[in-house]
Coordinates of C-alpha atoms and ligand atoms in Angstrom, one line a residue:
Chain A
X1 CA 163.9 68.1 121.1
X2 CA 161.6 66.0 119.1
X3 CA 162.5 66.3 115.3
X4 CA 160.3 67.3 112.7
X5 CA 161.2 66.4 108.9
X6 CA 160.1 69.6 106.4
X7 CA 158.8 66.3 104.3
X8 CA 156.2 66.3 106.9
X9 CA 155.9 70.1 107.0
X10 CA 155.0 70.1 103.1
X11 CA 153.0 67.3 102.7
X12 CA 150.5 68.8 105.6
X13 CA 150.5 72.0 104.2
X14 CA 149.4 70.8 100.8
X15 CA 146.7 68.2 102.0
X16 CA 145.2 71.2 104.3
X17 CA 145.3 73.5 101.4
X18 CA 142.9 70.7 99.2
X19 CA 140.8 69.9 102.1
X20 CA 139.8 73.3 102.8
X21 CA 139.1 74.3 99.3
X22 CA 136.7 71.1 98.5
X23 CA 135.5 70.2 102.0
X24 CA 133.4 73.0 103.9
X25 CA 133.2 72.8 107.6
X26 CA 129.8 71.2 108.9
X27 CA 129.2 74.1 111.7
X28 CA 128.7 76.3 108.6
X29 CA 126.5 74.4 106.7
X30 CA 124.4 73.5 109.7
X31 CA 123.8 77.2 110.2
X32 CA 122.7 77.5 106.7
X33 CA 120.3 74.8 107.6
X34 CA 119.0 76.5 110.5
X35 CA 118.5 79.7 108.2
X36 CA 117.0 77.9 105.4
X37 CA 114.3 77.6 108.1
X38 CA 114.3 81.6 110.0
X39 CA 115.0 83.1 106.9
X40 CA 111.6 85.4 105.8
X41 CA 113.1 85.9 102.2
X42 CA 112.0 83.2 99.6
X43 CA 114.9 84.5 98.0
X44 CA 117.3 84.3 100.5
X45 CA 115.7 80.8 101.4
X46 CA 116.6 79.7 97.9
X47 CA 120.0 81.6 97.4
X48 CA 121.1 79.3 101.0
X49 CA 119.8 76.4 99.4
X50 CA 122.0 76.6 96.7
X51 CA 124.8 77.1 98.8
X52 CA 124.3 73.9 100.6
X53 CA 124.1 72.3 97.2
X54 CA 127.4 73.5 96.4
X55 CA 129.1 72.4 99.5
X56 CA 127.9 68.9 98.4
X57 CA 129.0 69.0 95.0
X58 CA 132.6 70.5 96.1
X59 CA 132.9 67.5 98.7
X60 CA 132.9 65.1 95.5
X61 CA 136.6 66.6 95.1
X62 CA 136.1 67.4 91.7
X63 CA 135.0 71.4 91.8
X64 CA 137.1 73.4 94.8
X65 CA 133.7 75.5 96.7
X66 CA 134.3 78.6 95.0
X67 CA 136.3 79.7 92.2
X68 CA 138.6 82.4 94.5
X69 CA 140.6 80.2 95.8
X70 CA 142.5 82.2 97.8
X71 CA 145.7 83.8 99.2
X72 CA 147.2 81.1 101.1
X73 CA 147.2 82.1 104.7
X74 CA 148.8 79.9 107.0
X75 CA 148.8 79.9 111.2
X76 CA 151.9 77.8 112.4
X77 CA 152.2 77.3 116.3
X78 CA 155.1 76.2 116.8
X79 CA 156.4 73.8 119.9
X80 CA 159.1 75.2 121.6
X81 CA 160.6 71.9 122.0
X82 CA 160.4 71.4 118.2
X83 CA 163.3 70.8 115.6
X84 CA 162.3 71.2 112.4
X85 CA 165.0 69.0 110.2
X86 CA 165.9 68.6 106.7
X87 CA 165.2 72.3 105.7
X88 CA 163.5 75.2 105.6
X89 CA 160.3 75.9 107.6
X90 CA 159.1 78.8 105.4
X91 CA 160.7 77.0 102.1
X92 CA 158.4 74.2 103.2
X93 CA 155.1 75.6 103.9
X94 CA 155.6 77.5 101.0
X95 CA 156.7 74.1 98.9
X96 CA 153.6 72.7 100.2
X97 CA 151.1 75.4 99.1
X98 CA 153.0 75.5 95.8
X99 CA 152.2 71.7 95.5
X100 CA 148.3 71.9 96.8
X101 CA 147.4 74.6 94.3
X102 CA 148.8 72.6 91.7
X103 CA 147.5 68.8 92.6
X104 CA 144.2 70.4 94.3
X105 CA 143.2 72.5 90.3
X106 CA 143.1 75.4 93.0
X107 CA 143.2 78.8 91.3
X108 CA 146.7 80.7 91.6
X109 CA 145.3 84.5 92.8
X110 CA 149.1 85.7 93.8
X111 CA 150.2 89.1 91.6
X112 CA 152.2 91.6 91.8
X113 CA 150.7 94.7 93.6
X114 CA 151.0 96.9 90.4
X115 CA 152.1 95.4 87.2
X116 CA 149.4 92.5 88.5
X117 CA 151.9 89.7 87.4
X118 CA 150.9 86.7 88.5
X119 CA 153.4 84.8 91.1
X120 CA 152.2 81.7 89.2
X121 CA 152.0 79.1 92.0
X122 CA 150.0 81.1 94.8
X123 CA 153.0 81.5 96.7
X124 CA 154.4 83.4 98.8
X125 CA 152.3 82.1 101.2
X126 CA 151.1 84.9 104.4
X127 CA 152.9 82.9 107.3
X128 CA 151.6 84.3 110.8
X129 CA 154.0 82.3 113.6
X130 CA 153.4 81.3 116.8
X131 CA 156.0 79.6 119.9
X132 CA 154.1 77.7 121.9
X133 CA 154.5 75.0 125.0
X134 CA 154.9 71.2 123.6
X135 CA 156.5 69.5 121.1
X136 CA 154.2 69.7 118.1
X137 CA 153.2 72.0 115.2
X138 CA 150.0 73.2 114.7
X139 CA 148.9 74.5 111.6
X140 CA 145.9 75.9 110.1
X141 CA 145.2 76.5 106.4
X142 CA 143.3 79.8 105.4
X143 CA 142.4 80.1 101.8
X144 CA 141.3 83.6 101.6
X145 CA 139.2 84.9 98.9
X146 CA 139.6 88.8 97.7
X147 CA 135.6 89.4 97.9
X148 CA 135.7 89.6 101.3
X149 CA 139.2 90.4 102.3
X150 CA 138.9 93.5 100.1
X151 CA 135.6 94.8 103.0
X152 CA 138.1 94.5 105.8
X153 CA 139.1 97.2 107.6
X154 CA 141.7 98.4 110.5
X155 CA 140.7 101.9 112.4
X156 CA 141.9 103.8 115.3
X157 CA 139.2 104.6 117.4
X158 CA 139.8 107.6 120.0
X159 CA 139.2 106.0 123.3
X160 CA 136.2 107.7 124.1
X161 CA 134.6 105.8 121.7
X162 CA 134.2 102.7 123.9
X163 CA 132.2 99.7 123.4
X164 CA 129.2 101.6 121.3
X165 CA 131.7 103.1 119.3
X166 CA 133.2 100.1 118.2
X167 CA 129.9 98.1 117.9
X168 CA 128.6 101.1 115.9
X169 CA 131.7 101.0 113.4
X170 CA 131.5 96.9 112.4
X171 CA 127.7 97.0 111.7
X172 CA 128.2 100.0 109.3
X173 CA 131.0 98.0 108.1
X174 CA 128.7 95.3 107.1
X175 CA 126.2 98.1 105.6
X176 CA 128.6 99.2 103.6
X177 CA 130.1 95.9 102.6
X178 CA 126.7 95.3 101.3
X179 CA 126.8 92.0 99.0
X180 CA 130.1 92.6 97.5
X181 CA 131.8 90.0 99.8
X182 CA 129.1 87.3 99.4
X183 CA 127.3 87.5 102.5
X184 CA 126.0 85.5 104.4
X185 CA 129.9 86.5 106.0
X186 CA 131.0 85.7 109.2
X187 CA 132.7 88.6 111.0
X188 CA 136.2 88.2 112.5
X189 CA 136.9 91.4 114.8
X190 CA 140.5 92.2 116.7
X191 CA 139.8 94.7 119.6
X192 CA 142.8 96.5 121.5
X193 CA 146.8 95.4 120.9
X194 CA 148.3 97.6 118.2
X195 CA 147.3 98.3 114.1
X196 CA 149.0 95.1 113.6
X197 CA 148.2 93.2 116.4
X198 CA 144.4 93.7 116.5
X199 CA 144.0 92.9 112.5
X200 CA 145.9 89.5 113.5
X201 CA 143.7 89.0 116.4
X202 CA 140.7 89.3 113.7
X203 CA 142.1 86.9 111.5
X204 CA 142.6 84.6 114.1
X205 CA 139.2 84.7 115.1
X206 CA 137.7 83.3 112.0
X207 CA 139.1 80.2 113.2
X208 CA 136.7 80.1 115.8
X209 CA 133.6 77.4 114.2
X210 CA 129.9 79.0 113.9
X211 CA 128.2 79.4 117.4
X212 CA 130.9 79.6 119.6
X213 CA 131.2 82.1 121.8
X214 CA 134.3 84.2 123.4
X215 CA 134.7 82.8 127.2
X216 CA 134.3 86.0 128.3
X217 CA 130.6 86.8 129.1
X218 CA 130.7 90.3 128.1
X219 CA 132.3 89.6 124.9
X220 CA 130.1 87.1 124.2
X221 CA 126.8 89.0 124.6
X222 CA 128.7 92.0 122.3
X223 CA 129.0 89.3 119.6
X224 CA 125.7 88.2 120.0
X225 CA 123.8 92.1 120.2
X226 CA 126.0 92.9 117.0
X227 CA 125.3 89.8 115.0
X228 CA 121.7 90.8 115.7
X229 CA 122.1 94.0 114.5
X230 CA 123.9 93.4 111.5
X231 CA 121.1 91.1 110.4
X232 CA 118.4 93.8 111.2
X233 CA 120.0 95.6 107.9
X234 CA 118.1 93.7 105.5
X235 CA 121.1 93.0 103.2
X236 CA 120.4 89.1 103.2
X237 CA 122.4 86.6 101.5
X238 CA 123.9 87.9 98.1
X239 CA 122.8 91.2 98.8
X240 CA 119.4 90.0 97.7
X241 CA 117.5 91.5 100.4
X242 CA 117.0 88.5 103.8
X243 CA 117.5 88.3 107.5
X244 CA 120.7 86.4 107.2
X245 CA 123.4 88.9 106.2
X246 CA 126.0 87.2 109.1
X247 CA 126.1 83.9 110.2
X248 CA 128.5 84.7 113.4
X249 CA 130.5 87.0 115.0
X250 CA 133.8 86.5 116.8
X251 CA 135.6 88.9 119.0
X252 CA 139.0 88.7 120.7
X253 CA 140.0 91.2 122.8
X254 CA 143.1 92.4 124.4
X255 CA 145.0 95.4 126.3
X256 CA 146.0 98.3 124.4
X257 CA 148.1 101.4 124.5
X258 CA 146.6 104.2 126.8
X259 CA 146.2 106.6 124.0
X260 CA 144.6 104.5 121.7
X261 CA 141.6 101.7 120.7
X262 CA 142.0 99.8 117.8
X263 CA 139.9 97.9 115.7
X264 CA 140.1 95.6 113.0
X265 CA 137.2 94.1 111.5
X266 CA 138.1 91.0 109.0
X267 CA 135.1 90.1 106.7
X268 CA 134.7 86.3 105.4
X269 CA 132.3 85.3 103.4
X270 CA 130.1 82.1 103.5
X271 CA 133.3 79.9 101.8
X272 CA 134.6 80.0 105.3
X273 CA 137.9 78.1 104.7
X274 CA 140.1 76.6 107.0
X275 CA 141.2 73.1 107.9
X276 CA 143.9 72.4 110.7
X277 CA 146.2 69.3 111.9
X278 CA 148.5 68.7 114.4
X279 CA 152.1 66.9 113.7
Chain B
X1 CA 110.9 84.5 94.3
X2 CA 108.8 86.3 92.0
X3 CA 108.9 83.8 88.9
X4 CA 111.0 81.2 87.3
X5 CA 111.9 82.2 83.7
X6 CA 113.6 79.9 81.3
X7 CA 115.7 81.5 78.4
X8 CA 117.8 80.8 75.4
X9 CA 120.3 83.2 74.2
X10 CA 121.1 85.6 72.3
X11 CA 118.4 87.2 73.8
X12 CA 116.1 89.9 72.0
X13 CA 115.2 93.0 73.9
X14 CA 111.5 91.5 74.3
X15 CA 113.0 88.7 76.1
X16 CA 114.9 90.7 78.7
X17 CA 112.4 94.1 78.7
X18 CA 109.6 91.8 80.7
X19 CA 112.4 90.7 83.1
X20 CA 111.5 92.2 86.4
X21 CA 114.6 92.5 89.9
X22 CA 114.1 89.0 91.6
X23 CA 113.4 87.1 89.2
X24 CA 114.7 83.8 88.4
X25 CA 116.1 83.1 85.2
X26 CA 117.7 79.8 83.8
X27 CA 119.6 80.3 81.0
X28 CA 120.5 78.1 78.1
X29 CA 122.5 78.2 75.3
X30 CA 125.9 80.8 74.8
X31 CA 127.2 82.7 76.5
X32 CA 130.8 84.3 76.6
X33 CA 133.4 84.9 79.6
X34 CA 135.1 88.2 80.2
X35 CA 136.7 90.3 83.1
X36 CA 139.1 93.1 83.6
X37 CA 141.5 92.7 80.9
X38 CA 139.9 91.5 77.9
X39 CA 137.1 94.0 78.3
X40 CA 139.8 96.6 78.3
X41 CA 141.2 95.1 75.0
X42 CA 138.1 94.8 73.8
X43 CA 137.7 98.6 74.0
X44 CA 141.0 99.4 72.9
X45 CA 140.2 97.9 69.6
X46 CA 136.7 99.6 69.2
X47 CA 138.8 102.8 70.3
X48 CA 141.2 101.7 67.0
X49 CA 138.0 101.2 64.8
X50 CA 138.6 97.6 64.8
X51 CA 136.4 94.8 65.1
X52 CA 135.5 92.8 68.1
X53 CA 136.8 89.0 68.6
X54 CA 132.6 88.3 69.2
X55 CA 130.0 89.2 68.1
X56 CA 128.1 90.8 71.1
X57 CA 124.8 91.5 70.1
X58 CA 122.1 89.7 71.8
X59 CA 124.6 88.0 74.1
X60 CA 125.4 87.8 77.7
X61 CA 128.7 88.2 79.3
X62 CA 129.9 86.6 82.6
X63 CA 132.1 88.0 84.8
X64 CA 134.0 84.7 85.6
X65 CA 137.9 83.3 86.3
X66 CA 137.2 79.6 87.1
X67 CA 139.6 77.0 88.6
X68 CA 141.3 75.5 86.0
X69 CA 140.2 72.4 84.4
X70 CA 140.5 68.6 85.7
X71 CA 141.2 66.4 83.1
X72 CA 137.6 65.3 81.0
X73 CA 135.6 68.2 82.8
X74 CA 134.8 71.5 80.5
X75 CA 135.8 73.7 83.2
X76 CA 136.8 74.1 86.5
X77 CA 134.9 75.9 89.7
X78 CA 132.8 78.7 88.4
X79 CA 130.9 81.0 90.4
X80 CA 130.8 85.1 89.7
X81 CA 133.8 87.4 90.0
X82 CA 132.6 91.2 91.3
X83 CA 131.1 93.2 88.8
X84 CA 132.4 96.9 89.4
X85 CA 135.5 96.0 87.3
X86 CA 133.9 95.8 84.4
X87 CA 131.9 99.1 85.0
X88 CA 134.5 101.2 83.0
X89 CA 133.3 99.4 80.0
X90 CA 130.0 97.8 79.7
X91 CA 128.2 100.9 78.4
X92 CA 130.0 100.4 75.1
X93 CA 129.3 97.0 74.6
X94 CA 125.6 97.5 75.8
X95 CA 125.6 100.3 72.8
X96 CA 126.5 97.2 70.7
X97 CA 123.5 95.4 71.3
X98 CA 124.6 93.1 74.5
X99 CA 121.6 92.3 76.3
X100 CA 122.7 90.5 79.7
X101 CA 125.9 90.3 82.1
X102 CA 126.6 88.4 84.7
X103 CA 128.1 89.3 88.0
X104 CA 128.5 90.0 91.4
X105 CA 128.1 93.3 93.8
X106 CA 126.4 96.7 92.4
X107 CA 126.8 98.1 89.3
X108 CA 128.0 101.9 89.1
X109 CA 124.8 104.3 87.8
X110 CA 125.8 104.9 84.5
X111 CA 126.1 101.6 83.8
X112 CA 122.3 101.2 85.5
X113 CA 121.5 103.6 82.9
X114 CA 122.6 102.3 80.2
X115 CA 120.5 99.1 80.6
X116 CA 117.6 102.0 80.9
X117 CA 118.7 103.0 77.5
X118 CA 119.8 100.1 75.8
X119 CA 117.5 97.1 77.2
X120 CA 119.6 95.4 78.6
X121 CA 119.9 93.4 81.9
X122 CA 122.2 92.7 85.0
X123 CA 122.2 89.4 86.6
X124 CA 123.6 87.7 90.1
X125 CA 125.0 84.2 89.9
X126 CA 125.6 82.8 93.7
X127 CA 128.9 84.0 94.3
X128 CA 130.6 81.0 95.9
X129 CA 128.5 78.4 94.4
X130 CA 131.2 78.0 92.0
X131 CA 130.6 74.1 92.0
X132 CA 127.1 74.3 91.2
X133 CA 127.3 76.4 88.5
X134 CA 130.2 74.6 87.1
X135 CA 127.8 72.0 86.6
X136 CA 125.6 73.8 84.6
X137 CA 128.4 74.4 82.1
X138 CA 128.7 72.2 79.7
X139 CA 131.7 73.1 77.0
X140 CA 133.9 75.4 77.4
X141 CA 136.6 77.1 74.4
X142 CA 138.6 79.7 74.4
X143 CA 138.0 82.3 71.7
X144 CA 139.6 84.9 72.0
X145 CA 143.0 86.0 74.1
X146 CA 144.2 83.2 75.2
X147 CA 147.2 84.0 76.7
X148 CA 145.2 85.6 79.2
X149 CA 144.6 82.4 80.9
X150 CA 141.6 81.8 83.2
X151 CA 140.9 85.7 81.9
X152 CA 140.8 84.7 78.4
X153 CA 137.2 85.5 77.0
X154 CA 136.0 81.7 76.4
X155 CA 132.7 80.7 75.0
X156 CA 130.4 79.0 77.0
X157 CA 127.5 76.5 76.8
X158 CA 125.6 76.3 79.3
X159 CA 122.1 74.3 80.2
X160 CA 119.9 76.4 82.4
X161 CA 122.8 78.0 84.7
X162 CA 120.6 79.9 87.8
X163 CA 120.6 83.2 88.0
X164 CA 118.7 86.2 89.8
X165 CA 117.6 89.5 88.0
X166 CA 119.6 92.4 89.3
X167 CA 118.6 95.3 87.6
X168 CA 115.8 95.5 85.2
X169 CA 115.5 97.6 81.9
X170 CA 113.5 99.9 84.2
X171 CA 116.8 101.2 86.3
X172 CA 115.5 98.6 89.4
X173 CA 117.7 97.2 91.8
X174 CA 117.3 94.6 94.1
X175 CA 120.6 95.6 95.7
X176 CA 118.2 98.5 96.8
X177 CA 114.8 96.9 97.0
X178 CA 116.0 93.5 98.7
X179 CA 117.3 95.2 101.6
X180 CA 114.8 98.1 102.4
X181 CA 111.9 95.1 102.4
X182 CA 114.0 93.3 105.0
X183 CA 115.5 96.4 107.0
X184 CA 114.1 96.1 110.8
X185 CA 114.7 99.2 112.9
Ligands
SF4_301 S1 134.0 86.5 98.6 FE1 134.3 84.3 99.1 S2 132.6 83.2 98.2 FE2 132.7 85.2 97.3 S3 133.9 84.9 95.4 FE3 135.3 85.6 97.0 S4 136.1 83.7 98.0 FE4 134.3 83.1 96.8

């Protein structure tokens, strides 16, 4: 059993938690390079310029990239020949989002559901745990803004729906979405498992960086045809009107119940978010 | 984009009747902060008879809860919040002479209405680029509500902050227009 101190635990949390909100990852701002120069819009052209701008000016470490700071989601894989020692896990990863929001100026977005009271230091954090082979812990930080969360959607297709079915349902996702969650997005879809399962499985694929594909050929060329699709609408970065409404899509797929097909489609929007280490 | 328009509030209705969807504006000058919850005490004291904390007329109103403050800076990250919150009560303040407001995401049709009827204007600021347009903020002070926090409405001044005409005193919107231009088949 190798040991792990919470110490550890905290101080990672809290370092991914102000990396993510000031640093964006480069495969995203490469593709708004490489639509700065498809794009047809002027507008659009201009609206992606100023997005790279920002990335710059939030890498300074002085302004986070966007004001929504986020929920603080939080991936932990955890090695099964792991012993985490001196505490709590959750206490910790919770301790260290409490201290990143703090040290990082991050914006605390936590409330209550319905007297909208705020929590006051983002926690609690949503903790999605994994047991995996090794002796390490990998964890991935997930600010997640309510723009986009709040266009997300789970449905329970009848089977007979099948693949157009489901393709059919996320691009009038992203019509409806319209600009509200800030395209350009990137699309994060769960296919098969249960209504928990498949909205975890769309989460998890927004980890996935800009251009890469699902190993699965079929999958792959479904993410491709819809991506295409959904940037036939028009909707264009900010809603302004543009040929770049997404910038990817990324399916994961998995076995379901007999009876059912679910679907989970989990909109992010250009501040794509997430930073990961290994201890 | 259709034209690059430099302006200085308050604005008069001349300055935002010629404002056409697309444009560019740069703003300069004042302008106040305000979501959810002070618009809704806002209207709870006209709904008293009371007076307002500002004076609206001519002035613009953004839809913003930045990050908070680092020590020496005015303000924190500042980009747009979503706009349909505010929807409930915009009319009113548009009847009191507010020309502008700044936002994200579409607007409700009364509200698009009531910019018909009163001259007044919706505007998009890059939601996400709250970094850039933090920098086009210069001071920052709370004046009204400030126990609200980041939602307290604070005036702002700001040196040509970017943003993109919305809807237009004509009931336009590039929501609309943008996106049947670029709409492939
Ligand atoms: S949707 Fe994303 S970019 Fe837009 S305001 Fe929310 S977190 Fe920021």
């Amino acid at each position: 059993m190798r040991e792990i101190q919470v110490e550890t635990i905290i101080k990672t949390v809290k370092d991914l938690f102000i990396d993510a909100n000031y640093h964006l990852g480069l495969d995203v701002v490469d593709e708004f390079d490489r639509r700065i120069q498809s794009d047809e819009s002027p507008v659009a052209r201009e609206v992606l310029r100023e997005l790279k701008q920002n990335v710059a000016i939030a890498s300074q470490g002085e302004y986070p990239i966007c004001q929504d700071t986020g929920l603080a989601v939080v991936f932990v894989d955890i090695g099964q020949d792991v012993h985490v020692v001196g505490g709590d896990l959750k206490d910790a990863i919770n301790e260290g989002v409490r201290q990143g929001y703090k040290e990082g100026y991050l914006r605390k977005s936590a409330c209550h559901p319905f007297t909208r009271k705020n929590t006051g230091d983002n926690t609690p954090a949503i903790i999605h745990y994994d047991i995996v082979p090794g002796d390490k812990i990998r964890i991935v930080a997930v600010p997640k803004g309510g723009g986009a969360e709040n266009m997300s959607r789970v449905h329970m297709l009848a089977p007979s729906a099948g693949a157009e079915g489901v393709k059919d349902f996320i691009v009038n996702r992203m019509k409806e979405s319209g600009s509200n969650p800030c395209p350009p997005t990137i699309v994060g879809v769960g296919i098969g498992g249960t209504f928990e399962r498949t909205a975890i499985l769309a989460k998890r694929a927004l980890l996935r960086k800009v251009g890469q594909r699902n190993p699965d050929p079929e999958i792959a060329g479904m993410e491709r045809e819809v991506l295409e699709r959904i940037n036939k609408i028009g909707i264009g970065p900010m809603g302004y009107g543009g040929n770049t409404t997404a910038l990817d899509v990324f399916i994961e797929l998995e076995p379901c119940h007999i009876a059912s097909l679910p679907l989970a489609v989990n909109v992010q929007c250009h501040a794509s978010r997430h930073k990961e280490a290994t201890i | 984009m259709a034209n690059e328009i430099r302006l200085n509030t308050p604005l008069t209705e001349a300055d935002v009747d010629r404002l056409k969807i697309g444009d560019k504006v740069l703003l300069s000058g004042v302008i106040y902060t305000g979501r959810d919850a002070a618009h809704k005490r806002m209207i709870d004291l006209l709904n008293q008879g009371k007076e307002l904390p500002i004076d609206v007329r001519g002035q613009v109103i953004y839809y913003v809860g930045p990050t908070p403050a680092r020590p020496g800076k005015p303000i924190g990250s500042a980009g747009p919040t979503t706009s349909y919150r505010m929807d409930a009560y915009a009319p009113r303040l548009m009847a009191l002479g507010m020309k502008g407001m700044i936002g994200k995401g579409n607007r409700a049709p009364e509200v698009i209405e009531a910019m018909k009827s009163n001259k007044a204007v919706y505007f998009g600021a890059t939601g996400g680029a709250g970094a850039v347009l933090a920098k086009s903020i210069k001071k920052a002070q709370v004046v009204a509500y400030e126990e609200l926090g980041p939602e307290a409405i604070h005036r702002l001044e700001v040196e040509d902050f970017p943003v993109v005409v919305i809807n237009d005193t004509k009931g336009n919107d590039l929501y609309v227009e943008g996106a049947k231009k670029y709409h492939q088949d």
